[in-house]
Every structure is written in C-alpha cells, then in structure tokens.
Tab-separated table of C-alpha atoms and ligand atoms in Angstrom:
chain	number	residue	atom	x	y	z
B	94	UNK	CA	42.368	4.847	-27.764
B	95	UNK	CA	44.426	1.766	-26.835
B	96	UNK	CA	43.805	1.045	-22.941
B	97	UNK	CA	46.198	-0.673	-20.864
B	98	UNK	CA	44.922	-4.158	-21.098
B	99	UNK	CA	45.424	-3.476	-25.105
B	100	UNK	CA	41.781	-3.788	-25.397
B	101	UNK	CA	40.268	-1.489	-28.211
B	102	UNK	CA	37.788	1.200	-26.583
B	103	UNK	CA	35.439	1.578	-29.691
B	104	UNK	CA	32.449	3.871	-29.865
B	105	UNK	CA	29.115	2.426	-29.181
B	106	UNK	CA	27.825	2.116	-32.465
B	107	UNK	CA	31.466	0.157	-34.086
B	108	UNK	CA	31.311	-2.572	-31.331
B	109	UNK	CA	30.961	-5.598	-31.780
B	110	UNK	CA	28.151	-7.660	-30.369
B	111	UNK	CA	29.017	-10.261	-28.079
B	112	UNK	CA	25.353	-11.224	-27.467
B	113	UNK	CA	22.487	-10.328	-26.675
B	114	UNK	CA	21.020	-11.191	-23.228
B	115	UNK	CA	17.359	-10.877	-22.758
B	116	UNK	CA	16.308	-10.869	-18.796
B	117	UNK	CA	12.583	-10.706	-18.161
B	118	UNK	CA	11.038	-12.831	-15.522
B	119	UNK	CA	7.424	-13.911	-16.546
B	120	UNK	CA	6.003	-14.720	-13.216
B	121	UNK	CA	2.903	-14.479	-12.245
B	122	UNK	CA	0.904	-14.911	-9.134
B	123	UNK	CA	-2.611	-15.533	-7.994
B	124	UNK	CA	-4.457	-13.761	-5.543
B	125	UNK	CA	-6.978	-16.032	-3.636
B	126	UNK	CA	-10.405	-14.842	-1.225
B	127	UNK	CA	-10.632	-17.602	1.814
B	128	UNK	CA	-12.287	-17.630	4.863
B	129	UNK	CA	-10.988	-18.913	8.075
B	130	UNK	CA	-7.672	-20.230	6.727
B	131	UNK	CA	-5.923	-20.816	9.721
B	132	UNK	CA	-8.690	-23.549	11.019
B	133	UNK	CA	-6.517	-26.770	11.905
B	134	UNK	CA	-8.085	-28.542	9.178
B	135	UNK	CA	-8.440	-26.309	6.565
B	136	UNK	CA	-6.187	-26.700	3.594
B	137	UNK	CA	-6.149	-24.002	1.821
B	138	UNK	CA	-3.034	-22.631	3.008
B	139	UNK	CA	-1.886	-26.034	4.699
B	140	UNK	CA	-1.211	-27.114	0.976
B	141	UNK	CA	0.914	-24.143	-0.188
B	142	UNK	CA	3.325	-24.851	2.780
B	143	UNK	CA	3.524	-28.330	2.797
B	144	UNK	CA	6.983	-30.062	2.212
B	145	UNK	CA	9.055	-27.241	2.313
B	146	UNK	CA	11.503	-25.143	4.888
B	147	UNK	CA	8.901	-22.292	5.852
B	148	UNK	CA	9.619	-19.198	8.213
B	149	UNK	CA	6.507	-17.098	9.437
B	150	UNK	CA	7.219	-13.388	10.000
B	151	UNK	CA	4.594	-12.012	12.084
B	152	UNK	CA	3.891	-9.194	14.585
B	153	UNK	CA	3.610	-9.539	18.341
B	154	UNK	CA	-0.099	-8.538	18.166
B	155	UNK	CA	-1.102	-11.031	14.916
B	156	UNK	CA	0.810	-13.547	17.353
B	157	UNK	CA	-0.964	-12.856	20.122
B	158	UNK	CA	-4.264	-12.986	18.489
B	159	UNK	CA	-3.163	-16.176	15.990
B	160	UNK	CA	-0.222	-17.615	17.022
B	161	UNK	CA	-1.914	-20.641	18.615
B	162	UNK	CA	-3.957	-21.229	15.280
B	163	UNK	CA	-1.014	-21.018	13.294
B	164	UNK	CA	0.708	-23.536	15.477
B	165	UNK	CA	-1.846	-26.226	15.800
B	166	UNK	CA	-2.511	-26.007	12.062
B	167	UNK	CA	1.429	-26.717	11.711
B	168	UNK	CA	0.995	-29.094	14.416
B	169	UNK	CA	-2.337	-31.098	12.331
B	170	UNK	CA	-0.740	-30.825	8.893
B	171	UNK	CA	2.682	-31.779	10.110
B	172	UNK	CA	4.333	-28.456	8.582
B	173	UNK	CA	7.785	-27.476	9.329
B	174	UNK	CA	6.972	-23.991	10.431
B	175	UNK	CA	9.025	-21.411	12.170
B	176	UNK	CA	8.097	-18.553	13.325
B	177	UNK	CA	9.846	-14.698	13.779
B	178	UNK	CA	8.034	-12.062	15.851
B	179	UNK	CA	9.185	-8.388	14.833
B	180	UNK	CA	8.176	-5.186	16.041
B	181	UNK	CA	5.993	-4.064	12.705
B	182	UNK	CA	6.006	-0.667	13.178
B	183	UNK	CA	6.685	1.945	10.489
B	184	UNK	CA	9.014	4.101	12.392
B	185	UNK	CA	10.622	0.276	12.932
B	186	UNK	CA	10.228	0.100	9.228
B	187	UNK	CA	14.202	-0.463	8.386
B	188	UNK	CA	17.468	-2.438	6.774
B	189	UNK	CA	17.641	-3.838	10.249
B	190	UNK	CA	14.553	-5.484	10.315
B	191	UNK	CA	15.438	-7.051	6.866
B	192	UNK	CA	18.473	-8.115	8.503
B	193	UNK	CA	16.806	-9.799	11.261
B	194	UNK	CA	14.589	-11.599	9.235
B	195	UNK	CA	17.859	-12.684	6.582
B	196	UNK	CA	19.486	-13.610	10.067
B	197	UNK	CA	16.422	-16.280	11.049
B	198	UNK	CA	16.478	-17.758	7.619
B	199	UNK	CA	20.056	-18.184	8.312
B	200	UNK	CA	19.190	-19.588	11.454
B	201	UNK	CA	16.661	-22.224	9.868
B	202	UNK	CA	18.665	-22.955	7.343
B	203	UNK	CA	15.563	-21.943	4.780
B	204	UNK	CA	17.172	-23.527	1.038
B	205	UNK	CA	16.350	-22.353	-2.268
B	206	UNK	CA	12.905	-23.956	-2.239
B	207	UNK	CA	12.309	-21.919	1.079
B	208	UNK	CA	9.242	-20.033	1.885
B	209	UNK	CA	9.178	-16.669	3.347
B	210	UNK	CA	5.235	-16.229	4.953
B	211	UNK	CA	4.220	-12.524	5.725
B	212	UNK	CA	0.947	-13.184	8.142
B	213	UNK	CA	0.221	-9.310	8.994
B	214	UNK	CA	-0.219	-5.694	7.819
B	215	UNK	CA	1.912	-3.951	5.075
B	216	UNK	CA	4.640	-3.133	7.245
B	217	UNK	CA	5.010	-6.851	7.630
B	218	UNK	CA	5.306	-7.830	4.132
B	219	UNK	CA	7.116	-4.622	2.841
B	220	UNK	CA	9.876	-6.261	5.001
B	221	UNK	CA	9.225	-9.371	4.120
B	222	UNK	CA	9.179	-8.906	0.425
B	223	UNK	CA	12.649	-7.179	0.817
B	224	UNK	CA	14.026	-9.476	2.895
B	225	UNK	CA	12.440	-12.596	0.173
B	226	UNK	CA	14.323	-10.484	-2.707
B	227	UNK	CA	17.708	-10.945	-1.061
B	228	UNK	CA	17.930	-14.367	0.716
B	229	UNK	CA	19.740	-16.331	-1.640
B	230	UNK	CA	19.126	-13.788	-4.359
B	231	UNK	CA	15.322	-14.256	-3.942
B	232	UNK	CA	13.500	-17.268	-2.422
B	233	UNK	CA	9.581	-17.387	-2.580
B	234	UNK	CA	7.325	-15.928	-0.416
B	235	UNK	CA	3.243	-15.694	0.148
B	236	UNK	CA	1.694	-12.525	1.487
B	237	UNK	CA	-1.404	-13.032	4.306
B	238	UNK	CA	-2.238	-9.991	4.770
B	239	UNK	CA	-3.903	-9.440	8.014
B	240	UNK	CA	-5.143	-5.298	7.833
B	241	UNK	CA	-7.481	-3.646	5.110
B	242	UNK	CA	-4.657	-1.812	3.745
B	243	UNK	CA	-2.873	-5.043	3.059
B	244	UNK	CA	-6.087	-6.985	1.602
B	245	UNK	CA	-6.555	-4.582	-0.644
B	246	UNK	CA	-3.320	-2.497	-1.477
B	247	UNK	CA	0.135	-3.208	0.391
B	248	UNK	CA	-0.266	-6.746	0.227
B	249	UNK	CA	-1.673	-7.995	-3.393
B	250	UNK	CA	1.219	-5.921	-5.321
B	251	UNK	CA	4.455	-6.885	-6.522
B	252	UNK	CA	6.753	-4.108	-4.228
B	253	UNK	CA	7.914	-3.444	-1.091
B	254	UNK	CA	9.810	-1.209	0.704
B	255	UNK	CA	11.409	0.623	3.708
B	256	UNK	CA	12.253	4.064	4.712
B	257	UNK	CA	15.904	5.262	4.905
B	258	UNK	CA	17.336	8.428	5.475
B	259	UNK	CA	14.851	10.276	6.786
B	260	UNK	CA	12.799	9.637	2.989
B	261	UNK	CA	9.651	7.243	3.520
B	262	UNK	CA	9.934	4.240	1.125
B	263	UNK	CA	13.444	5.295	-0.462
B	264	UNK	CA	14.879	1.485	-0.723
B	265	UNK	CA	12.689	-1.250	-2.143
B	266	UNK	CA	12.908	-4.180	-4.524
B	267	UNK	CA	9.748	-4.974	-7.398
B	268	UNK	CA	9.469	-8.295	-6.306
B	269	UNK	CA	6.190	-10.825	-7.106
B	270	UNK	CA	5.044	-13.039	-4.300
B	271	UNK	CA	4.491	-17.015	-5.232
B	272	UNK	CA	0.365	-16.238	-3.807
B	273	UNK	CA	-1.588	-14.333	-2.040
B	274	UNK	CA	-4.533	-15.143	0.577
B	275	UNK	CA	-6.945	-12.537	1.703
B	276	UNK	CA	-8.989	-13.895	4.559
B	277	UNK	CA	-11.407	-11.687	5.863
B	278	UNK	CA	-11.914	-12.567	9.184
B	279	UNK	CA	-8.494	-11.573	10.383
B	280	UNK	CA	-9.929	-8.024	9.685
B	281	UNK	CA	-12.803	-8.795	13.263
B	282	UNK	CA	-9.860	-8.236	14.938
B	283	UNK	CA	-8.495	-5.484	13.982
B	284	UNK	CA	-9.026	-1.835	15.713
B	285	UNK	CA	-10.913	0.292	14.499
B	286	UNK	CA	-8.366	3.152	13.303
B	287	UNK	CA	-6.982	0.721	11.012
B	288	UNK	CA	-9.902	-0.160	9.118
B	289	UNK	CA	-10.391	3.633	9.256
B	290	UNK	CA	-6.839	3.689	7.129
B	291	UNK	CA	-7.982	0.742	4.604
B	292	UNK	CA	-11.386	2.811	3.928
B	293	UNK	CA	-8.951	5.402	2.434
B	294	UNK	CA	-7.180	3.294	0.205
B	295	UNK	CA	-10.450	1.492	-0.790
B	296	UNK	CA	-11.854	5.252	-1.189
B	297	UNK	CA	-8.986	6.092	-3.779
B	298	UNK	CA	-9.050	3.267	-5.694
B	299	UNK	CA	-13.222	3.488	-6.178
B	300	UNK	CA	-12.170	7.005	-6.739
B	301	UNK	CA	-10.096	6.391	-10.201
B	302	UNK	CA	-12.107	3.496	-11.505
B	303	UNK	CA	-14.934	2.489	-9.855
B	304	UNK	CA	-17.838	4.260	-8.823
B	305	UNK	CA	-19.723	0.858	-7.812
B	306	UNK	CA	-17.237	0.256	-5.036
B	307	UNK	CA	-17.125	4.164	-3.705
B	308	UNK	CA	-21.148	3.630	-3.499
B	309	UNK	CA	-20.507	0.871	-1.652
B	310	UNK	CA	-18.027	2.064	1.123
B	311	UNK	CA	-19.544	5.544	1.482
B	312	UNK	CA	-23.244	4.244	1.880
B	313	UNK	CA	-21.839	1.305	4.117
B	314	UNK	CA	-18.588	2.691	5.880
B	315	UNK	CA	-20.504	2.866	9.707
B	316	UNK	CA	-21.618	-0.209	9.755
B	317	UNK	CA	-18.323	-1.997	7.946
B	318	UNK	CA	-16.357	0.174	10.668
B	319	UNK	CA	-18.566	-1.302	13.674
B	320	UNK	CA	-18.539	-4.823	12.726
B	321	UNK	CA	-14.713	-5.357	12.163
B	322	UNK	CA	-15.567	-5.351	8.546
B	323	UNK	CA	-18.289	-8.310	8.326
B	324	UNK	CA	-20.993	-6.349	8.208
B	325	UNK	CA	-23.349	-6.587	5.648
B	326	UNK	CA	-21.430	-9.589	4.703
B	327	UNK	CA	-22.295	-9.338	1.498
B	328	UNK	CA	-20.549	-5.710	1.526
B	329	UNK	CA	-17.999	-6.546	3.139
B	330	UNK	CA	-16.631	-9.292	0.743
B	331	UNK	CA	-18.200	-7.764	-2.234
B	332	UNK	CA	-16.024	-4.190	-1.692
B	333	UNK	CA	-12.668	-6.679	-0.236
B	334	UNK	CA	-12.650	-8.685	-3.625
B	335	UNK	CA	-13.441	-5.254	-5.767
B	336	UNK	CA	-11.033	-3.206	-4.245
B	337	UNK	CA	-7.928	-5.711	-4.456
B	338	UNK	CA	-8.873	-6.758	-8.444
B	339	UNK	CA	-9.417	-2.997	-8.919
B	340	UNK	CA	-6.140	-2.660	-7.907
B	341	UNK	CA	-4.392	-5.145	-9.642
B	342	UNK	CA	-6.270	-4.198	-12.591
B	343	UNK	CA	-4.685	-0.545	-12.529
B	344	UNK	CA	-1.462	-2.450	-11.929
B	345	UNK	CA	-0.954	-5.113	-14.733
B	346	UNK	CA	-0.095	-2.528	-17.195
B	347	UNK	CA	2.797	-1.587	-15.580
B	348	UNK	CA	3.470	-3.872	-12.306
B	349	UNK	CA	7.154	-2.887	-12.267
B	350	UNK	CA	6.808	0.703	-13.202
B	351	UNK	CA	9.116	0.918	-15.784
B	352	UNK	CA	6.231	1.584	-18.705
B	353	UNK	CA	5.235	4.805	-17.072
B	354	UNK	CA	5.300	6.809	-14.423
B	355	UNK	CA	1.819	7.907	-14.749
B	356	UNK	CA	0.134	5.628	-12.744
B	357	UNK	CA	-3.356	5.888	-11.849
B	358	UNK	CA	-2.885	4.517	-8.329
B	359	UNK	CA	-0.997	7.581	-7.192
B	360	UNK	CA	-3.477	9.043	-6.562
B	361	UNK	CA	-3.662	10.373	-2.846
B	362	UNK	CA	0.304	9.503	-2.898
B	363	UNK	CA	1.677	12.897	-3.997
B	364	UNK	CA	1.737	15.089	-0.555
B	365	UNK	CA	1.166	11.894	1.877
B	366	UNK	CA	4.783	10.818	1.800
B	367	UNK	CA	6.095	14.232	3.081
B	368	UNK	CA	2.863	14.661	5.526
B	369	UNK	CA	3.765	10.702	6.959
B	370	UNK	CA	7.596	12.273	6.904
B	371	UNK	CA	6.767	15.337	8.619
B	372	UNK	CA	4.644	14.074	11.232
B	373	UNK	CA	7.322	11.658	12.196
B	374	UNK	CA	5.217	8.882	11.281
B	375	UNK	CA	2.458	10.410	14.192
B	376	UNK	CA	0.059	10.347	10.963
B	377	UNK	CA	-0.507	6.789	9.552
B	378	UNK	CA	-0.268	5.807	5.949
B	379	UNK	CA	-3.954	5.602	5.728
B	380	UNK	CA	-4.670	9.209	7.412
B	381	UNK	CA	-1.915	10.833	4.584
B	382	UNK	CA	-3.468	9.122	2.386
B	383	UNK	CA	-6.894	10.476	2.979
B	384	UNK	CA	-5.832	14.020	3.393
B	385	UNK	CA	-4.513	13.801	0.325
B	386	UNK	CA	-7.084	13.033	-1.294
B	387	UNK	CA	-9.171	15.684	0.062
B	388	UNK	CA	-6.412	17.806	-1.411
B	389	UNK	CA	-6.750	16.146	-4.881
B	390	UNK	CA	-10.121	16.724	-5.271
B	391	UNK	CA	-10.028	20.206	-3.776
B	392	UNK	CA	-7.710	21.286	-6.120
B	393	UNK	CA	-9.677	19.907	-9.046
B	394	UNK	CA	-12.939	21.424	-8.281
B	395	UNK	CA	-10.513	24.915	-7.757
B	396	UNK	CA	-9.434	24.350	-11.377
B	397	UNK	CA	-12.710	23.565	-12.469
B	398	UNK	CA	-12.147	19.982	-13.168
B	399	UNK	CA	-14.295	18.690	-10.687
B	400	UNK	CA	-18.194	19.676	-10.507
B	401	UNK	CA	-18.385	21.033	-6.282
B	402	UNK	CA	-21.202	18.467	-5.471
B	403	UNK	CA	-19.115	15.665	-6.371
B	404	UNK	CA	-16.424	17.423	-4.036
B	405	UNK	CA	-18.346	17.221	-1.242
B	406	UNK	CA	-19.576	13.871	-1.696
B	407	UNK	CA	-15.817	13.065	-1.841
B	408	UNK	CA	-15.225	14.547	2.092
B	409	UNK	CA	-18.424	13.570	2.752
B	410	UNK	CA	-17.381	9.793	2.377
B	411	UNK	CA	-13.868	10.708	3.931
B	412	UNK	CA	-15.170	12.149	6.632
B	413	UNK	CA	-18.151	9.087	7.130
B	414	UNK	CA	-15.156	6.848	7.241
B	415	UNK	CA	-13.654	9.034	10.466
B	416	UNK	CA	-10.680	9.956	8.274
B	417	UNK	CA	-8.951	13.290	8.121
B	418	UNK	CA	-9.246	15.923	6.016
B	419	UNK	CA	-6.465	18.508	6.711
B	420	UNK	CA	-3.499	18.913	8.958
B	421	UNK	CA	-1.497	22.098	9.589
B	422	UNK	CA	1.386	20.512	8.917
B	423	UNK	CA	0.368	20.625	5.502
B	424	UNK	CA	1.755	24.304	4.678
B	425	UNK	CA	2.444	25.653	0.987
B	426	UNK	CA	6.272	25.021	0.987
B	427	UNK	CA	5.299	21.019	2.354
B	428	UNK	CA	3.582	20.755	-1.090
B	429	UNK	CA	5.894	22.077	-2.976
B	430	UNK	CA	8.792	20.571	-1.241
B	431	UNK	CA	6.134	17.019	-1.944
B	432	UNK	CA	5.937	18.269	-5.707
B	433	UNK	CA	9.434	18.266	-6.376
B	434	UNK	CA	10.525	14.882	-4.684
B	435	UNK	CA	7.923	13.173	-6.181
B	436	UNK	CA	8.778	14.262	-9.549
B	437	UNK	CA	12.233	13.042	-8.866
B	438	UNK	CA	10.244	9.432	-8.645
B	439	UNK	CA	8.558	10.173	-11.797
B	440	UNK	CA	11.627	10.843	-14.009
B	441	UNK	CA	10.831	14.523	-14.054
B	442	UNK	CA	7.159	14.920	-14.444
B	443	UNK	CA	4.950	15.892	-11.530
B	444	UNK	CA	2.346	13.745	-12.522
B	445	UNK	CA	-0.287	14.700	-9.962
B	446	UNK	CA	-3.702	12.561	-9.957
B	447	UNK	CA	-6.754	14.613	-9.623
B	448	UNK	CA	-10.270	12.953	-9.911
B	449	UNK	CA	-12.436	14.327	-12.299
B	450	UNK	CA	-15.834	12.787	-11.158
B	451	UNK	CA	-16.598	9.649	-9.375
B	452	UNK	CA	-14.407	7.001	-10.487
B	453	UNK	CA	-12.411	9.336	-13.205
B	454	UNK	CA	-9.289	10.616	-13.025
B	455	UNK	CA	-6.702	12.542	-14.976
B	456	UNK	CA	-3.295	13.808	-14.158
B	457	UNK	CA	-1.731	17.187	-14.309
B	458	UNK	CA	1.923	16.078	-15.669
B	459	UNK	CA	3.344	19.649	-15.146
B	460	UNK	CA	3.926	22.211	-12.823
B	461	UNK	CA	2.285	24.911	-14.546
B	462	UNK	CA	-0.969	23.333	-14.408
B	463	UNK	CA	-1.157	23.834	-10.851
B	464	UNK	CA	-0.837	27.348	-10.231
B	465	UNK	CA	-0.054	28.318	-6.963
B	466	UNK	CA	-3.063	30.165	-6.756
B	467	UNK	CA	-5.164	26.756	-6.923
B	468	UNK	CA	-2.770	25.009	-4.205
B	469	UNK	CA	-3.077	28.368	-2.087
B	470	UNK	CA	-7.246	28.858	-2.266
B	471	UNK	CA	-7.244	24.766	-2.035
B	472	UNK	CA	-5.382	24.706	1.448
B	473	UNK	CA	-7.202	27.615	2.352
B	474	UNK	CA	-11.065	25.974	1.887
B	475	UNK	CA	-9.910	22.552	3.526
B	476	UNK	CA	-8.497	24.583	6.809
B	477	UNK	CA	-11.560	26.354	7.324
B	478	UNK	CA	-13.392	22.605	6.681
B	479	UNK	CA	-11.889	21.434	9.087
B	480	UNK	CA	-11.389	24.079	11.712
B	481	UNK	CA	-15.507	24.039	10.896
B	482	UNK	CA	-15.319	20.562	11.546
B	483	UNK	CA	-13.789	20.562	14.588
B	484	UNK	CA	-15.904	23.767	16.032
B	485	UNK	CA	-19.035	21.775	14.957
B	486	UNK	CA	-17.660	18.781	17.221
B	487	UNK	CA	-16.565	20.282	19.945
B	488	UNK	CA	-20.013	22.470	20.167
B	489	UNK	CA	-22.008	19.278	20.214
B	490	UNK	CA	-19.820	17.548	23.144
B	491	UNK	CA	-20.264	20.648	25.157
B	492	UNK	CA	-24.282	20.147	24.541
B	493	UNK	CA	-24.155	16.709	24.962
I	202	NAD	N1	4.202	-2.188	-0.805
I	202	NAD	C1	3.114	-1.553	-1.154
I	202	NAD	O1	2.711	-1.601	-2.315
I	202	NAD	C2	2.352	-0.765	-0.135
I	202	NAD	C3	1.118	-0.220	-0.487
I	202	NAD	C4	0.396	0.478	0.496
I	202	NAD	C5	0.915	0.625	1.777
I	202	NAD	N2	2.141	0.088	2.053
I	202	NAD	C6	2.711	0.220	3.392
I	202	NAD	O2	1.868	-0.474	4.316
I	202	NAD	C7	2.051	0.093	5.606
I	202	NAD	C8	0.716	0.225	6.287
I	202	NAD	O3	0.207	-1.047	6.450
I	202	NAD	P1	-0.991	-1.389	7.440
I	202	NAD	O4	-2.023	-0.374	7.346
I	202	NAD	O5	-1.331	-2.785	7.147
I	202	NAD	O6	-0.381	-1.185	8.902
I	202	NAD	P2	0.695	-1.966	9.743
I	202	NAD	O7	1.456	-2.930	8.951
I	202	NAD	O8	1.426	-0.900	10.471
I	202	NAD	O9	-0.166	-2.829	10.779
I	202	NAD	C9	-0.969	-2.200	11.695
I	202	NAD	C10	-0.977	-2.812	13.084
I	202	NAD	O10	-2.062	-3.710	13.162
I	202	NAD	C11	-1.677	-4.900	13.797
I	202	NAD	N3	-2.483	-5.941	13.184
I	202	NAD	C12	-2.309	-6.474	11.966
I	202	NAD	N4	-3.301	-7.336	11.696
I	202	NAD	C13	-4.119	-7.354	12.757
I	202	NAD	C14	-5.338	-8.025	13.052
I	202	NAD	N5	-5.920	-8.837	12.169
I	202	NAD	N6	-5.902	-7.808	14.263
I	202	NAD	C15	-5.339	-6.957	15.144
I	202	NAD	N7	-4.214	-6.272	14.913
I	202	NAD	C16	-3.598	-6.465	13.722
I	202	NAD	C17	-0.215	-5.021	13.546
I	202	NAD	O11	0.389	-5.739	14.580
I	202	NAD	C18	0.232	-3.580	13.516
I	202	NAD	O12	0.574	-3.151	14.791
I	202	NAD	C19	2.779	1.409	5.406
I	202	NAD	O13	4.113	1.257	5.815
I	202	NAD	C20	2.718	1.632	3.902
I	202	NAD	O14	3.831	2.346	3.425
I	202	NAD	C21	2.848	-0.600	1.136
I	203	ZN	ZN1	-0.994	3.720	-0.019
C-alpha cells in the first residue's frame, strides 16, 4: 500500500534496516555506611558536592532537626547549597511536588552537572528521584536517606515513584542515583513508629534470604526500638549494612525489572498497596507491609508450605517489633481486588511471594495455587490473632 507521502508501507520482516540503535545505560552507583556526615568538617559528603550547582530537598522536620548542620557544613566547605523544604507526606506524595521541586531547580538555575540531594525518608527521594529523571532529561542526584525504610529499602534502589489516581505508586521513572550515604545516626532521631515501619522491611528481606539478619532483629528489635537504633551498636550497624546489601543483592539481577517480574523482594508487597490505598494512607507503608507479611506466611503454613512453628516465630518477631498483624479492612474481595492489580504489574502472573522457612521463599505464579479456601481460613486465623491480641492487651491494662 502506497501512503500519501509515497512512502512504501512494507511488512516487518521486507524492511529495510536503517540501523540499529542499541540504548543501555551502564551506570552504576555505590552505596556508602558513614557516621556523622553532616559534622562541619567531615568530608565525606562535603567532597561529593563540592564545585557544583546543588539543591537540597528536605522535609520540615529533617530541617528542623539538621538544617543548621547542613548549613554550617556548606558554610565550612564553601558549598553552593540550596535548600527546598516540602511537605513529605505520602498523601502529599504527587506530580505537584515534582513540579515544585523542577520549579526550584529552575529557580537556581541547577545546569547539566547539577545535583539533586534527597536528605530524608522515602517519600523524599521517591520525589526526588522523579523530579532528577526529568530536569533536563535527568541530572544527578545522591540519596541520604534519613528513616530505616530508606537506609535499607526506599533509598539504596534505582526507582521512585508517586501515587496518582487514586493507585499508590502508579507513575515512576527506574532511575540510578550518582551515590548513596547511609548514616546511622540520623535514625536517634527518629520516632519510634518509624523504626517500627523499617523493622518490617528489614523483617522481609531476612525473611527471603537471610536468616542471620531475621535472628538478629527478632532477638534485638526492643532494644534497637528504644535506643533510636544504636543499640547494641554492633547490631545496629551489623543488621543496617546487611539489610541494604541484602537488598541490593536481590536487586542486581534485575534492577530495572524488565528480566522478570518475579522478584523476590515482593514479598509483603502483594495486598499492602490496596491496604495503604484503602486506609487512605491512615496505615503506613511499613504497617502494610507487615500485615502482609503475616498474610504471606499464613497462607503458606495453610498450604502446607510453611512448618507452623516457623509461622509463629514469623508474628512472633512482627509482633516484638510493635507491628501489625491484621486489619479489617483487609476483607476477601480487598485481596482479590490486590491479586488482580498486581498481576496487571506483573504482565499477567500473580506472582505471590510466600516464605517457605526462615530466609526461603518461593512464589505461587498462578491463581489456582491459592485457593480461596487458603485465603479464606488464612484471614480467618490472623483475625482471631489479633482480636486475641488485642483482648490479651486490653485485659492486662485493666489489671495494671
Ligand atoms: N522507591 C522505592 O524503591 C521504595 C521502596 C520502599 C518504600 N518506598 C516509599 O517510601 C515511603 C516511606 O518512606 P519512609 O518510611 O522513609 O517515610 P517518610 O518518607 O514518610 O518519612 C517519615 C517521616 O519521618 C520524618 N523524618 C525523616 N527522617 C527523620 C529523622 N532522622 N528524624 C526525625 N524525623 C525524620 C520525615 O519528616 C517524615 O515526616 C513510602 O511512600 C513508600 O512507598 C519506596
Ligand atoms: Zn516496601
């Protein structure tokens, strides 16, 4: 067929080859353990800034707590350092915050050689790495993550994302940071509840591949949980530098997801989206997460996949990290409903992760291998758990 322009629409396999353009990006990043990096005279993160353009997205609590630090440490190293406070919040979590931050690098007039700096939690640098892929059709950009869940998850990957329409994490962009710093001691500040949420993503990844680690943050988790993380020291960093390298581990295979989509590191990821969704955001990443994975592993010891005692040590460490372990809002048709759109992000296959023991996992890739049966009797047990739960606490205030 002769189209208007007189060009000759051939079938596929008669054209000819103009060439033959070959696009990967080999980039690679490092992922660096310091302490105390903000100290005035500390260089470690003084030298990745220096000489270049460099706008600091933050949140108004991380500047509360270390805006002065950051400043003076401009201030000693003579950095050109500006800084852009958003409200971090996941219901916050949106194109327009990407916007602001493209409109103050605008503003600062941050060139090519540019550096985007994300100095908070994953909220933080899911915008940030959005906003990084887009100025200028991608500047640079170093994570800092200042929250468990970004020193050892949100922050040491390659995506980010934001929610849209009403779907949690529907637009995002697979994009590498230049480096990444995990310091520690940013996590003495942070509350409580939120280092309850890290425990759950440091419990899932021990859960698929390391049963060293989930020793380690079930035998340790009251102690990490009163001391802001630091301590037993030796814990602390010894489960911080575990859990991120576990994770990237799990993700080098396939860091942009387009090998598989049977990743290990869903696990705990399959229900949370909808129960984070459903609850409005009420229910924090960290908190899906966990019930989640009380789900996973109920529904494997229902199918027989997972021997009962291990089970329970599995809650058991959930519940020592003061995470939950059900929610009503987690009826039948919210699974299914969570089955379906998350095979729709796993080109058709459910692809459910189930441990199998303690730091083994396995994945049921269809929907026949979960009969309803298993998610019905699996919902059932981990309501009465926690309705037990609950009756066991609220009998022991009313002694107390
Ligand atoms: N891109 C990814 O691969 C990935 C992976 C996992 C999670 N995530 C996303 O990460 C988000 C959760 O991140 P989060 O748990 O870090 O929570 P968050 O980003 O919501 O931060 C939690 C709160 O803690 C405050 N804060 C941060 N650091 C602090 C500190 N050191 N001291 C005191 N307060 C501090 C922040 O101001 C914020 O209000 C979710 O949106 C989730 O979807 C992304
Ligand atoms: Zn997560």
């Amino acid at each position: 067929m002769e189209s208007l322009t007189g060009y000759k629409e051939k079938p596929c396999a008669a054209s000819d080859v103009v060439f033959r353009m070959f696009c990967s990006q080999h980039k690679g990043y490092t992922v660096y353990a310091s302490e105390r990096i903000l100290e005035p005279d500390d260089p470690t993160f003084a030298e990745m800034l220096r000489g270049r353009k460099v706008l600091l997205v933050t949140t108004p609590t991380v500047a509360r707590l270390y805006g002065s630090l950051v400043n003076d440490l401009a201030e000693r190293q003579s950095l050109s350092v500006k800084t852009l406070i958003l409200p971090c919040r996941e219901n916050m979590k949106s194109l327009e915050l990407v916007g602001d931050i493209c409109s103050a690098a605008l503003a600062c007039e941050l060139d090519r050689k540019g550096l985007l700096v994300a100095l908070g939690g994953g909220v933080c640098s899911d915008l940030v790495t959005l906003a990084a892929s887009l100025i200028r059709r991608g500047i640079n950009y170093i994570r800092v993550p200042t929250t468990l869940i970004g020193q050892v998850d949100a922050g040491v990957g390659i995506k980010g994302a934001i929610n849209f329409g009403g779907k949690k994490s529907f637009l995002g962009a697979f994009y590498p940071p230049e480096a990444v710093l995990i310091d520690p001691t940013f996590l003495q500040t942070l509350p409580v509840a939120h280092l309850r949420y890290g425990m759950a993503e440091i419990i899932k990844i021990a859960l698929i591949c390391d049963a060293e680690l989930f020793s380690l943050v079930a035998d340790h988790s009251a102690r990490l949980l009163r001391s802001g993380f630091q301590d037993p020291f030796a814990c602390s960093r010894r489960v911080l530098t575990l859990a991120a390298a576990r994770m990237l581990e799990e993700l080098q295979a396939n860091p942009y997801e387009d090998q598989s989509y049977k990743r290990l590191v869903d696990l705990g990821h399959t229900f949370s989206p909808a129960i984070e969704a459903a609850s409005s955001y009420a229910f924090h990443h960290g908190e899906a997460v966990a019930i989640d994975l009380a789900m996973s592993a109920t529904i494997s010891a229902e199918l027989g996949l997972l021997a009962e005692a291990e089970r329970e040590t599995i809650i058991a460490a959930l519940i020592a990290a003061g995470l939950p372990i059900f929610t009503e809002l987690v009826s039948e048709q919210l699974c299914l409903k969570a089955l379906r759109d998350i095979a729709l992000h796993r080109a058709g296959s459910m692809n459910l992760v189930i441990p199998v023991g303690i730091g083994r996992a396995i994945f049921l890739e269809h929907e026949d291998e979960l009969p309803l049966a298993v998610l019905r009797r699996s919902l059932k047990r981990l309501a009465q758990e926690s309705r037990e739960m609950e009756n066991a606490e609220s009998a022991f205030c009313a002694y107390g």
